[in-house]
Short mmCIF file of C-alpha atoms in Angstrom, two decimals:
data_model
loop_
_atom_site.label_atom_id
_atom_site.label_comp_id
_atom_site.label_asym_id
_atom_site.label_seq_id
_atom_site.Cartn_x
_atom_site.Cartn_y
_atom_site.Cartn_z
CA GLY A 975 0.50 -2.56 1.05
CA GLN A 976 0.40 -1.61 4.67
CA ASN A 977 0.14 -3.77 7.77
CA ILE A 978 -2.17 -2.37 10.44
CA ASP A 979 -2.97 -4.03 13.73
CA GLN A 980 -5.47 -3.08 16.41
CA PRO A 981 -7.31 -5.06 19.10
CA THR A 982 -10.57 -6.63 18.02
CA GLU A 983 -12.64 -5.76 21.07
CA MET A 984 -12.54 -3.62 24.19
CA THR A 985 -15.00 -2.93 26.96
CA ALA A 986 -15.22 -0.09 29.47
CA THR A 987 -17.73 1.55 31.78
CA GLU A 988 -19.43 4.90 31.51
CA GLY A 989 -17.28 7.77 32.75
CA ALA A 990 -14.04 5.83 32.37
CA ILE A 991 -11.08 6.43 30.07
CA VAL A 992 -10.12 3.96 27.35
CA GLN A 993 -7.08 3.83 25.08
CA ILE A 994 -7.34 2.06 21.71
CA ASN A 995 -3.97 1.18 20.22
CA CYS A 996 -2.94 0.83 16.61
CA THR A 997 0.39 -0.31 15.22
CA TYR A 998 1.33 -0.03 11.60
CA GLN A 999 4.08 -0.95 9.18
CA THR A 1000 4.22 1.15 6.06
CA SER A 1001 6.56 1.55 3.12
CA GLY A 1002 6.18 5.30 3.42
CA PHE A 1003 4.33 7.33 6.04
CA ASN A 1004 1.77 10.01 5.21
CA GLY A 1005 -0.12 10.30 8.46
CA LEU A 1006 -2.68 8.22 10.29
CA PHE A 1007 -6.46 8.58 10.50
CA TRP A 1008 -8.96 7.47 13.11
CA TYR A 1009 -12.58 6.87 12.19
CA GLN A 1010 -15.62 5.95 14.27
CA GLN A 1011 -18.28 3.62 12.90
CA HIS A 1012 -21.52 2.93 14.74
CA ALA A 1013 -23.28 -0.31 13.87
CA GLY A 1014 -25.08 -0.04 10.55
CA GLU A 1015 -23.76 3.44 9.87
CA ALA A 1016 -21.03 5.17 7.88
CA PRO A 1017 -17.50 5.63 9.19
CA THR A 1018 -16.99 9.21 10.37
CA PHE A 1019 -13.66 11.03 10.56
CA LEU A 1020 -12.28 11.62 14.06
CA SER A 1021 -8.65 12.67 13.72
CA TYR A 1022 -5.55 12.85 11.56
CA ASN A 1023 -1.99 12.80 12.91
CA VAL A 1024 1.08 13.33 10.80
CA LEU A 1025 3.50 14.66 13.44
CA ASP A 1026 4.54 12.98 16.68
CA GLY A 1027 2.62 13.86 19.80
CA LEU A 1028 -0.85 14.15 21.21
CA GLU A 1029 -3.68 16.07 19.58
CA GLU A 1030 -6.72 16.77 21.71
CA LYS A 1031 -10.21 17.33 20.42
CA GLY A 1032 -12.75 17.49 23.20
CA ARG A 1033 -13.17 14.11 24.88
CA PHE A 1034 -11.13 12.41 22.15
CA SER A 1035 -7.36 12.65 21.74
CA SER A 1036 -5.05 10.93 19.29
CA PHE A 1037 -1.37 10.20 19.74
CA LEU A 1038 1.30 9.30 17.20
CA SER A 1039 4.85 7.99 17.46
CA ARG A 1040 6.34 7.64 13.99
CA SER A 1041 9.55 6.02 15.21
CA LYS A 1042 7.54 3.26 16.91
CA GLY A 1043 4.90 2.89 14.21
CA TYR A 1044 2.28 3.40 16.89
CA SER A 1045 -0.83 5.45 17.50
CA TYR A 1046 -3.59 5.46 20.05
CA LEU A 1047 -7.01 6.99 20.39
CA LEU A 1048 -7.87 8.12 23.90
CA LEU A 1049 -11.52 8.49 24.86
CA LYS A 1050 -12.30 10.24 28.13
CA GLU A 1051 -15.53 10.47 30.14
CA LEU A 1052 -16.97 7.60 28.20
CA GLN A 1053 -20.63 7.72 27.27
CA MET A 1054 -22.93 4.97 26.08
CA LYS A 1055 -23.03 6.58 22.64
CA ASP A 1056 -19.27 5.95 22.31
CA SER A 1057 -20.01 2.25 21.79
CA ALA A 1058 -18.83 1.77 18.21
CA SER A 1059 -16.05 0.38 16.09
CA TYR A 1060 -12.91 2.52 15.91
CA LEU A 1061 -10.89 2.19 12.72
CA CYS A 1062 -7.27 3.11 12.30
CA ALA A 1063 -6.21 3.91 8.70
CA VAL A 1064 -3.05 4.93 6.89
CA PRO A 1065 -2.87 6.41 3.39
CA ASP A 1066 -0.74 5.08 0.59
CA ARG A 1067 1.95 7.28 -0.89
CA GLY A 1068 2.63 9.27 -4.02
CA SER A 1069 0.04 9.25 -6.79
CA THR A 1070 -2.18 6.87 -4.81
CA LEU A 1071 -2.18 8.87 -1.59
CA GLY A 1072 -5.97 8.64 -1.60
CA ARG A 1073 -5.85 4.88 -1.06
CA LEU A 1074 -6.59 4.35 2.64
CA TYR A 1075 -5.61 1.08 4.28
CA PHE A 1076 -7.89 0.35 7.19
CA GLY A 1077 -7.31 -1.85 10.20
CA ARG A 1078 -10.03 -4.32 11.05
CA GLY A 1079 -11.43 -2.00 13.71
CA THR A 1080 -11.72 -2.18 17.48
CA GLN A 1081 -15.27 -2.79 18.70
CA LEU A 1082 -15.71 -0.75 21.89
CA THR A 1083 -18.61 -1.55 24.20
CA VAL A 1084 -19.41 0.94 26.94
CA TRP A 1085 -21.38 -0.47 29.88
CA PRO A 1086 -23.51 1.60 32.25
CA ASP B 318 -28.51 18.53 3.00
CA THR B 319 -26.81 15.13 3.08
CA ALA B 320 -23.14 15.40 2.18
CA VAL B 321 -22.56 12.01 0.53
CA SER B 322 -25.71 10.18 -0.47
CA GLN B 323 -25.96 6.77 -2.06
CA THR B 324 -28.92 4.79 -3.29
CA PRO B 325 -30.35 2.34 -2.70
CA LYS B 326 -29.72 1.72 0.99
CA TYR B 327 -30.74 -1.92 0.69
CA LEU B 328 -30.43 -4.13 -2.38
CA VAL B 329 -31.63 -7.72 -2.36
CA THR B 330 -31.30 -9.60 -5.61
CA GLN B 331 -30.59 -12.98 -7.14
CA MET B 332 -27.34 -14.42 -8.32
CA GLY B 333 -26.59 -13.61 -11.92
CA ASN B 334 -28.45 -10.30 -11.99
CA ASP B 335 -26.92 -6.93 -12.88
CA LYS B 336 -27.37 -4.00 -10.51
CA SER B 337 -26.20 -0.42 -10.03
CA ILE B 338 -25.53 1.73 -6.98
CA LYS B 339 -25.53 5.50 -7.30
CA CYS B 340 -23.53 8.02 -5.30
CA GLU B 341 -23.61 11.80 -5.19
CA GLN B 342 -21.70 14.31 -3.07
CA ASN B 343 -22.50 17.97 -2.55
CA LEU B 344 -19.28 18.86 -0.72
CA GLY B 345 -17.52 20.20 -3.79
CA HIS B 346 -14.89 17.48 -3.47
CA ASP B 347 -12.70 16.44 -6.38
CA THR B 348 -12.15 12.82 -5.41
CA MET B 349 -14.63 10.00 -4.90
CA TYR B 350 -14.21 6.39 -3.79
CA TRP B 351 -15.93 3.05 -3.57
CA TYR B 352 -15.23 0.74 -0.64
CA LYS B 353 -16.43 -2.75 0.19
CA GLN B 354 -17.01 -3.77 3.82
CA ASP B 355 -17.33 -7.52 4.29
CA SER B 356 -19.12 -9.49 6.98
CA LYS B 357 -16.07 -9.19 9.24
CA LYS B 358 -16.30 -5.40 8.93
CA PHE B 359 -13.05 -5.11 6.99
CA LEU B 360 -13.20 -1.95 4.87
CA LYS B 361 -11.30 -2.16 1.61
CA ILE B 362 -10.97 0.32 -1.23
CA MET B 363 -12.16 -0.71 -4.68
CA PHE B 364 -11.93 2.37 -6.90
CA SER B 365 -11.16 6.05 -6.79
CA TYR B 366 -11.87 8.84 -9.28
CA ASN B 367 -10.42 12.32 -9.29
CA ASN B 368 -12.32 14.80 -11.45
CA LYS B 369 -13.88 11.97 -13.47
CA GLU B 370 -10.53 10.27 -14.02
CA LEU B 371 -9.91 6.77 -12.66
CA ILE B 372 -6.86 6.88 -10.38
CA ILE B 373 -7.18 3.83 -8.16
CA ASN B 374 -8.34 0.47 -9.44
CA GLU B 375 -7.80 -2.30 -6.94
CA THR B 376 -7.79 -5.95 -7.84
CA VAL B 377 -11.52 -6.39 -8.19
CA PRO B 378 -13.32 -8.60 -10.72
CA ASN B 379 -14.08 -6.78 -13.96
CA ARG B 380 -17.76 -7.47 -13.29
CA PHE B 381 -17.48 -4.27 -11.24
CA SER B 382 -17.44 -1.14 -13.35
CA PRO B 383 -17.42 2.36 -11.89
CA LYS B 384 -18.64 5.36 -13.85
CA SER B 385 -18.19 9.03 -13.04
CA PRO B 386 -20.34 11.30 -15.25
CA ASP B 387 -19.07 14.36 -13.35
CA LYS B 388 -16.99 15.00 -10.28
CA ALA B 389 -20.02 15.01 -7.99
CA HIS B 390 -21.22 11.55 -9.02
CA LEU B 391 -19.67 8.10 -8.92
CA ASN B 392 -21.82 5.10 -9.74
CA LEU B 393 -20.98 1.42 -9.42
CA HIS B 394 -22.38 -1.17 -11.80
CA ILE B 395 -22.05 -4.85 -10.99
CA ASN B 396 -22.66 -7.56 -13.60
CA SER B 397 -23.49 -11.21 -13.00
CA LEU B 398 -23.77 -10.90 -9.25
CA GLU B 399 -22.28 -13.70 -7.16
CA LEU B 400 -22.88 -14.82 -3.58
CA GLY B 401 -19.51 -13.42 -2.54
CA ASP B 402 -20.58 -9.94 -3.58
CA SER B 403 -22.84 -9.72 -0.53
CA ALA B 404 -21.42 -6.88 1.54
CA VAL B 405 -21.93 -3.24 2.41
CA TYR B 406 -20.66 -0.88 -0.27
CA PHE B 407 -19.65 2.60 0.84
CA CYS B 408 -19.13 5.63 -1.33
CA ALA B 409 -16.82 8.35 -0.02
CA SER B 410 -15.40 11.68 -1.15
CA SER B 411 -12.52 13.96 -0.22
CA GLN B 412 -10.62 17.02 -1.34
CA ASP B 413 -7.99 16.32 -3.97
CA PHE B 414 -5.40 14.19 -2.17
CA ARG B 415 -2.64 15.42 -4.43
CA GLN B 416 -2.52 18.34 -1.98
CA GLY B 417 -1.83 15.87 0.82
CA ALA B 418 -3.71 13.15 2.66
CA GLN B 419 -7.34 14.18 3.16
CA PRO B 420 -10.11 12.93 5.44
CA GLN B 421 -12.74 11.01 3.52
CA HIS B 422 -16.47 11.52 4.06
CA PHE B 423 -18.59 8.40 3.72
CA GLY B 424 -22.12 7.78 2.57
CA ASP B 425 -24.49 5.62 4.62
CA GLY B 426 -23.71 2.48 2.65
CA THR B 427 -25.64 0.11 0.41
CA ARG B 428 -26.35 -3.30 1.92
CA LEU B 429 -26.22 -5.78 -0.94
CA SER B 430 -27.59 -9.27 -0.32
CA ILE B 431 -27.39 -11.95 -2.98
CA LEU B 432 -29.90 -14.79 -2.78
#
């Protein structure tokens, strides 16, 4: 299996910037996903990184360092609606590439 | 025009009963999944089908039996329900991952409560 670690909770204020970290240990690396899950709703896909570096998508950016087994999700200009759980996930390898191993999620609370 | 839809959204039943959850996707995806999310919000894969063929079968009790009549549908039948089965069950779909890792699209979940 894979070992994925992310903080349990984070808080921030509206308009601020927050960085959610994720570290992983895998037996083979096939990229890293970030998902957002609002309370009582489905997880929704945010980003996928397979190469080192930062990928920006509007207010959200995701960074990957394969050598360090590390990723982060950067949220800028925080809004109340960004309060949610953010899940880091890595796929398995080979014929079971579809198996996603999820971290336990980081619950982000954005205060006014 | 919901992409991944599952029914029912809520399921409250007694221990020992048998129940089914249905899932359908209209995204034209080849691969479908069932996940279980426990009370601590940990999301764990249970099964995956690719074009009606079972490809991932995690260590789940054999009381859980998935069925895929076609690639757009993946149902989950649970026999002899137990208290520990209480959780949210999510269906998901993706393009065929044999082309590479693919983002998965999730349904809204089925909240199963065992009395």
